[in-house]
Amino acid sequence: MRIEANDSFWLDKAACTSAERQYYETLNLQKNGLPGPAPLPAPTPKPTTYAPAKKAKKKNKAMAENETPNKLLYMNPLTMEANFFLDTLNAVNQKNTPPQLDPHLAKLLERIMVGIEAYMDRNPTYVLPQERAAAGEGVAFVQPKELQTIKRTFNCSACNNRIVGTTIAKAVAHLSEQHPYPNPNGQPVHPQQTKQERKQAQVKARQQMVVQLPKTDKLKVIPEYDIIEKDLRTLLTPGFPKQQLRIYKFGSRITGIGQSSSDLDVFVDIGNTFHTFEHRASNTTITKLRSMRKFFCGSDDWRIINVIEQARVPIIKTCHLPTGIECDICLNSLGFCNTNLLKYIFESQPLTQYMCIYVKNWLERCKLTEQISTYSIALMVIYFLQLQGLIPPIQALQVEQSLKCGPWIVNFAQKSPSELGLLQVEVTVPVVKGYLRSFFLYFGHFDYEHFLICPYFGGPDIEIQKIESMLPTRYSSYVMENPDCSLQLRKAMVVQDPIQLNHNVTKAVTRYGLQTFVDYCVQTAGLLEEPSTNWRLRSS
């Protein structure tokens, strides 16, 4: 239904309904000062006369070209859907083999047209907009420009894209009433702001926000791990029938800083070897690894990716096909012990976990993961926070502990920060950002040639030349028996493992890699410097 101007082509069209004809005749009579016709009695069906098909088609086409769409007032967003249907129908009709029209749809369209004609015949009074009709009468029409604010899913762009209804009726009512509920979901309404003001408001809101628990925590305990452990036990038990088999999960997934794409590290204890330490894998360990490989190769649930026998800790890289999780299988328990230490620190001082998540992703962006591992950068974060007095030295936690893996003490006292006289920092965006900036600034100017990163002692300015004389007797005794297994100090970067004291976890870092790391640290510290500005402005 639509309202046309008096000079519209509809007065001259070849065929029209009696209601349309009566309406325009009445308008012409009123215009000429003549009395209008008496009300019509109930109409009786009359045969409709049509102009010749070709002539009517050409005339209608010419009239359509003269139509001024800007003056049209549409009553319902269904009009837009109808136009979309007609355009689609016209497009498929241009194809060589157009699809067959659904008979049910064709019948329904025919019923709609018959219904419209019957309505027009029964109601001679034409539908008028409210501004032209008498008081209390008429219909609230929707302007075409208002119609554009309704999307196909009936979202109102004039109301901040909030849902205004899931049906056409609700959408029409909303528009015709001129957006009576501009904020239907009860969201805070802000006054008109410039883009810069909105940006500043968002930054301020983020700074006041308390950081939520990281999503990576969800990966610490998931049902897939139980499936992997069960399948792994089922796979390997027949190969070692006379030896006890235990499975321990560790790594970034278990500490809470991993991602869904991270590997699951698994220590398989075959024959009660948890307390056995090997600086380099023995022939017995390599033989076990090769025996395990045969079972993985013959299984439908596992796919071998790689077997690395030459590493300090040999591993089998495999994928568990039912869960899609890649696993690193090893026969060394120290990784599990390191994970327990990290878990304790993350739980007692959550700031550490957030910083580790950030620097882990930062390492990946800087493409430094081949030289600096996730565990290495986590130890650097721990050492930095030890210097701030937020984490105790690992040495203090291992006093009076006796659980060992070879010469190394692997357990520790799990005391709360209050018991240790330390402050637990409230984790907020500005707090994390401030500590991260200080972290990058510190390691961007660290003297790697003369000092090492040592979470075991957790103090500043620990000299490389003096470290071996400072370490406990378990280190010196082991090195005396194994001269080739001392802490590798003649490296570009030295980060000492706080449990396995003879292990430099960054021994693979080259001088070029260290310089790249230092440069990125300095640049990142500058980017994190307050006040926060757009990075495009900073780089210009």
Short mmCIF file of C-alpha atoms in Angstrom, two decimals, residues 258-537:
data_model
loop_
_atom_site.label_atom_id
_atom_site.label_comp_id
_atom_site.label_asym_id
_atom_site.label_seq_id
_atom_site.Cartn_x
_atom_site.Cartn_y
_atom_site.Cartn_z
CA GLY A 258 49.50 -22.40 27.28
CA GLN A 259 47.11 -22.10 24.36
CA SER A 260 44.78 -24.53 22.63
CA SER A 261 47.51 -25.02 20.01
CA SER A 262 50.18 -25.83 22.63
CA ASP A 263 51.64 -29.31 23.03
CA LEU A 264 50.84 -31.43 26.07
CA ASP A 265 54.06 -32.57 27.72
CA VAL A 266 53.90 -36.07 29.23
CA PHE A 267 56.46 -37.86 31.41
CA VAL A 268 56.06 -41.64 31.27
CA ASP A 269 57.64 -43.30 34.31
CA ILE A 270 58.48 -46.87 33.34
CA GLY A 271 59.97 -48.95 36.13
CA ASN A 272 59.90 -46.30 38.90
CA THR A 273 62.53 -43.94 37.42
CA PHE A 274 61.09 -40.71 38.88
CA HIS A 275 64.13 -40.12 41.13
CA THR A 276 66.70 -41.08 38.50
CA PHE A 277 68.61 -38.15 36.99
CA GLU A 278 70.47 -38.32 33.69
CA HIS A 279 72.30 -35.27 32.41
CA ARG A 280 72.30 -37.04 29.06
CA ALA A 281 69.97 -39.88 28.22
CA SER A 282 71.53 -43.31 28.82
CA ASN A 283 71.38 -46.25 26.43
CA THR A 284 68.66 -47.79 28.61
CA THR A 285 66.49 -44.69 28.21
CA ILE A 286 67.05 -44.58 24.42
CA THR A 287 66.12 -48.28 24.18
CA LYS A 288 62.85 -47.62 26.07
CA LEU A 289 62.10 -44.69 23.78
CA ARG A 290 62.60 -46.84 20.67
CA SER A 291 60.40 -49.58 22.12
CA MET A 292 57.64 -47.03 22.77
CA ARG A 293 57.94 -45.76 19.21
CA LYS A 294 56.91 -49.14 17.79
CA PHE A 295 53.62 -49.05 19.69
CA PHE A 296 52.81 -45.53 18.50
CA CYS A 297 53.52 -46.51 14.89
CA GLY A 298 51.19 -49.51 15.10
CA SER A 299 48.28 -47.64 16.70
CA ASP A 300 45.27 -46.13 14.92
CA ASP A 301 44.81 -43.54 17.69
CA TRP A 302 48.31 -42.05 17.52
CA ARG A 303 50.37 -40.54 14.73
CA ILE A 304 54.15 -40.12 15.06
CA ILE A 305 55.33 -36.62 14.11
CA ASN A 306 59.00 -36.89 15.03
CA VAL A 307 61.41 -38.72 17.32
CA ILE A 308 64.27 -36.61 18.73
CA GLU A 309 66.89 -38.88 20.29
CA GLN A 310 69.84 -36.46 20.22
CA ALA A 311 68.30 -33.86 22.55
CA ARG A 312 69.31 -33.46 26.19
CA VAL A 313 65.85 -34.88 27.00
CA PRO A 314 64.86 -37.22 24.12
CA ILE A 315 61.18 -37.01 23.18
CA ILE A 316 58.59 -38.58 20.90
CA LYS A 317 56.44 -35.94 19.25
CA THR A 318 53.07 -37.49 18.48
CA CYS A 319 49.46 -36.53 17.92
CA HIS A 320 46.55 -38.13 19.74
CA LEU A 321 44.05 -38.38 16.88
CA PRO A 322 40.80 -38.75 18.91
CA THR A 323 41.40 -35.41 20.69
CA GLY A 324 43.64 -33.71 18.10
CA ILE A 325 46.16 -32.72 20.81
CA GLU A 326 49.87 -33.03 20.04
CA CYS A 327 51.95 -34.58 22.82
CA ASP A 328 55.66 -34.58 23.66
CA ILE A 329 56.43 -37.91 25.37
CA CYS A 330 59.62 -38.05 27.47
CA LEU A 331 61.27 -40.18 30.17
CA ASN A 332 62.60 -37.36 32.38
CA SER A 333 60.79 -36.22 35.55
CA LEU A 334 62.40 -32.78 35.96
CA GLY A 335 59.93 -31.13 33.59
CA PHE A 336 57.10 -32.26 35.85
CA CYS A 337 58.94 -30.88 38.90
CA ASN A 338 59.53 -27.52 37.19
CA THR A 339 55.82 -27.34 36.33
CA ASN A 340 54.87 -27.85 39.97
CA LEU A 341 57.11 -24.95 40.97
CA LEU A 342 55.59 -22.64 38.36
CA LYS A 343 52.06 -23.61 39.38
CA TYR A 344 52.80 -22.74 43.01
CA ILE A 345 54.29 -19.34 42.06
CA PHE A 346 51.39 -18.50 39.72
CA GLU A 347 48.83 -19.34 42.41
CA SER A 348 50.60 -17.48 45.21
CA GLN A 349 51.42 -14.40 43.08
CA PRO A 350 48.95 -14.25 40.10
CA LEU A 351 50.78 -11.25 38.63
CA THR A 352 53.47 -13.71 37.52
CA GLN A 353 51.03 -15.72 35.42
CA TYR A 354 49.68 -12.67 33.59
CA MET A 355 53.16 -11.42 32.83
CA CYS A 356 54.22 -14.85 31.59
CA ILE A 357 51.22 -15.06 29.26
CA TYR A 358 52.14 -11.69 27.80
CA VAL A 359 55.86 -12.34 27.32
CA LYS A 360 55.15 -15.81 25.91
CA ASN A 361 53.00 -14.28 23.16
CA TRP A 362 55.56 -11.49 22.80
CA LEU A 363 58.30 -14.07 22.14
CA GLU A 364 56.18 -15.66 19.41
CA ARG A 365 55.54 -12.28 17.78
CA CYS A 366 59.27 -11.49 17.88
CA LYS A 367 60.08 -14.95 16.43
CA LEU A 368 62.50 -15.73 19.27
CA THR A 369 60.98 -19.03 20.42
CA GLU A 370 63.66 -21.14 18.72
CA GLN A 371 66.32 -19.76 21.08
CA ILE A 372 64.33 -18.70 24.18
CA SER A 373 61.77 -21.21 25.43
CA THR A 374 58.57 -20.48 27.34
CA TYR A 375 60.15 -21.94 30.47
CA SER A 376 63.21 -19.69 30.07
CA ILE A 377 61.20 -16.49 29.79
CA ALA A 378 59.04 -17.59 32.75
CA LEU A 379 62.19 -17.91 34.89
CA MET A 380 63.20 -14.39 33.81
CA VAL A 381 59.80 -13.06 34.92
CA ILE A 382 60.19 -14.85 38.26
CA TYR A 383 63.69 -13.45 38.77
CA PHE A 384 62.51 -9.91 37.96
CA LEU A 385 59.66 -10.15 40.49
CA GLN A 386 62.07 -11.57 43.07
CA LEU A 387 64.05 -8.36 42.73
CA GLN A 388 60.81 -6.45 43.44
CA GLY A 389 60.31 -8.43 46.65
CA LEU A 390 57.16 -10.20 45.39
CA ILE A 391 58.48 -13.78 45.06
CA PRO A 392 60.83 -15.52 47.50
CA PRO A 393 64.16 -17.02 46.37
CA ILE A 394 63.76 -20.69 45.46
CA GLN A 395 66.61 -21.44 47.84
CA ALA A 396 64.44 -20.28 50.78
CA LEU A 397 61.60 -22.60 49.70
CA GLN A 398 63.89 -25.66 49.52
CA VAL A 399 65.25 -25.41 53.05
CA GLU A 400 64.66 -28.67 54.96
CA GLN A 401 63.32 -30.38 51.82
CA SER A 402 64.59 -33.81 50.88
CA LEU A 403 62.72 -35.15 47.83
CA LYS A 404 65.38 -35.53 45.16
CA CYS A 405 65.83 -36.40 41.52
CA GLY A 406 69.47 -37.43 41.45
CA PRO A 407 71.37 -34.68 43.31
CA TRP A 408 68.65 -32.05 42.84
CA ILE A 409 65.97 -31.14 45.38
CA VAL A 410 62.65 -31.09 43.52
CA ASN A 411 60.13 -30.25 46.27
CA PHE A 412 59.61 -26.98 48.10
CA ALA A 413 57.63 -25.42 50.93
CA GLN A 414 54.31 -24.16 49.55
CA LYS A 415 53.83 -21.16 51.84
CA SER A 416 51.47 -18.26 51.21
CA PRO A 417 52.86 -14.75 50.59
CA SER A 418 51.67 -13.64 54.04
CA GLU A 419 53.62 -16.47 55.68
CA LEU A 420 56.70 -15.35 53.79
CA GLY A 421 56.14 -11.69 54.64
CA LEU A 422 55.41 -10.78 51.00
CA LEU A 423 52.66 -8.66 49.47
CA GLN A 424 50.24 -10.23 46.99
CA VAL A 425 49.68 -7.66 44.24
CA GLU A 426 46.12 -6.94 43.05
CA VAL A 427 46.09 -7.64 39.34
CA THR A 428 44.72 -4.76 37.26
CA VAL A 429 45.53 -3.56 33.75
CA PRO A 430 47.70 -0.58 34.78
CA VAL A 431 49.54 -2.71 37.38
CA VAL A 432 50.39 -5.46 34.87
CA LYS A 433 51.35 -2.87 32.27
CA GLY A 434 53.63 -1.06 34.69
CA TYR A 435 55.46 -4.22 35.74
CA LEU A 436 55.80 -5.34 32.12
CA ARG A 437 57.36 -2.03 31.15
CA SER A 438 59.83 -2.30 34.02
CA PHE A 439 60.56 -5.93 33.04
CA PHE A 440 61.46 -5.02 29.45
CA LEU A 441 63.40 -1.98 30.60
CA TYR A 442 65.41 -4.08 33.06
CA PHE A 443 66.36 -6.83 30.60
CA GLY A 444 66.88 -4.31 27.81
CA HIS A 445 69.81 -2.89 29.84
CA PHE A 446 70.96 -6.02 31.67
CA ASP A 447 74.71 -6.79 31.66
CA TYR A 448 74.58 -10.33 30.23
CA GLU A 449 78.36 -10.53 29.89
CA HIS A 450 79.09 -10.31 33.62
CA PHE A 451 75.87 -11.33 35.40
CA LEU A 452 73.37 -14.18 35.20
CA ILE A 453 69.64 -14.55 35.87
CA CYS A 454 69.43 -16.72 38.96
CA PRO A 455 65.96 -17.45 40.46
CA TYR A 456 67.62 -19.87 42.92
CA PHE A 457 69.22 -17.00 44.86
CA GLY A 458 66.76 -14.36 43.60
CA GLY A 459 69.13 -11.45 44.26
CA PRO A 460 70.65 -8.67 42.13
CA ASP A 461 74.10 -8.55 40.54
CA ILE A 462 75.00 -12.23 40.75
CA GLU A 463 78.32 -12.45 38.93
CA ILE A 464 79.02 -15.25 36.49
CA GLN A 465 82.59 -15.69 37.77
CA LYS A 466 81.44 -16.24 41.36
CA ILE A 467 78.26 -18.26 40.94
CA GLU A 468 79.82 -21.73 41.18
CA SER A 469 81.46 -20.92 44.49
CA MET A 470 78.10 -19.72 45.83
CA LEU A 471 76.09 -22.84 44.92
CA PRO A 472 75.35 -25.56 47.53
CA THR A 473 77.48 -28.68 47.98
CA ARG A 474 75.08 -30.87 45.97
CA TYR A 475 76.17 -28.93 42.88
CA SER A 476 79.91 -29.01 43.59
CA SER A 477 79.78 -32.72 44.52
CA TYR A 478 77.98 -33.64 41.32
CA VAL A 479 80.32 -31.57 39.14
CA MET A 480 83.34 -33.09 40.83
CA GLU A 481 82.09 -36.56 39.85
CA ASN A 482 80.93 -35.36 36.40
CA PRO A 483 83.34 -32.63 35.19
CA ASP A 484 81.54 -32.34 31.84
CA CYS A 485 78.20 -31.56 33.50
CA SER A 486 78.91 -28.16 35.03
CA LEU A 487 76.75 -25.08 34.51
CA GLN A 488 77.44 -23.69 31.02
CA LEU A 489 78.58 -20.15 31.79
CA ARG A 490 80.47 -19.31 28.61
CA LYS A 491 77.31 -18.49 26.71
CA ALA A 492 75.83 -15.25 25.43
CA MET A 493 73.03 -15.50 27.99
CA VAL A 494 72.88 -17.42 31.28
CA VAL A 495 69.54 -18.23 32.95
CA GLN A 496 70.03 -20.88 35.63
CA ASP A 497 67.39 -23.52 36.32
CA PRO A 498 66.42 -23.16 40.01
CA ILE A 499 66.03 -26.95 40.47
CA GLN A 500 68.61 -28.50 38.14
CA LEU A 501 71.40 -26.14 39.14
CA ASN A 502 73.84 -27.26 36.43
CA HIS A 503 71.43 -26.33 33.60
CA ASN A 504 71.62 -23.06 31.67
CA VAL A 505 68.17 -22.97 30.03
CA THR A 506 69.28 -20.31 27.49
CA LYS A 507 72.50 -21.95 26.35
CA ALA A 508 71.16 -22.03 22.76
CA VAL A 509 70.93 -18.22 22.54
CA THR A 510 73.49 -16.78 20.13
CA ARG A 511 75.04 -13.33 20.41
CA TYR A 512 72.94 -12.15 17.48
CA GLY A 513 69.82 -13.64 19.09
CA LEU A 514 70.66 -11.90 22.38
CA GLN A 515 71.12 -8.56 20.63
CA THR A 516 67.77 -9.00 18.88
CA PHE A 517 66.14 -9.82 22.22
CA VAL A 518 67.68 -6.74 23.86
CA ASP A 519 66.59 -4.45 21.01
CA TYR A 520 63.00 -5.74 21.19
CA CYS A 521 62.98 -5.27 24.97
CA VAL A 522 64.02 -1.61 24.66
CA GLN A 523 61.46 -0.95 21.92
CA THR A 524 58.66 -2.66 23.85
CA ALA A 525 59.45 -0.71 27.01
CA GLY A 526 59.10 2.49 24.99
CA LEU A 527 55.78 1.38 23.55
CA LEU A 528 54.44 0.60 27.02
CA GLU A 529 55.51 3.98 28.39
CA GLU A 530 52.77 6.26 29.74
CA PRO A 531 50.81 8.16 28.59
CA SER A 532 49.41 5.58 26.20
CA THR A 533 49.03 6.90 22.66
CA ASN A 534 48.14 5.39 19.34
CA TRP A 535 51.01 3.34 17.89
CA ARG A 536 50.62 5.02 14.50
CA LEU A 537 51.24 8.38 16.11
#
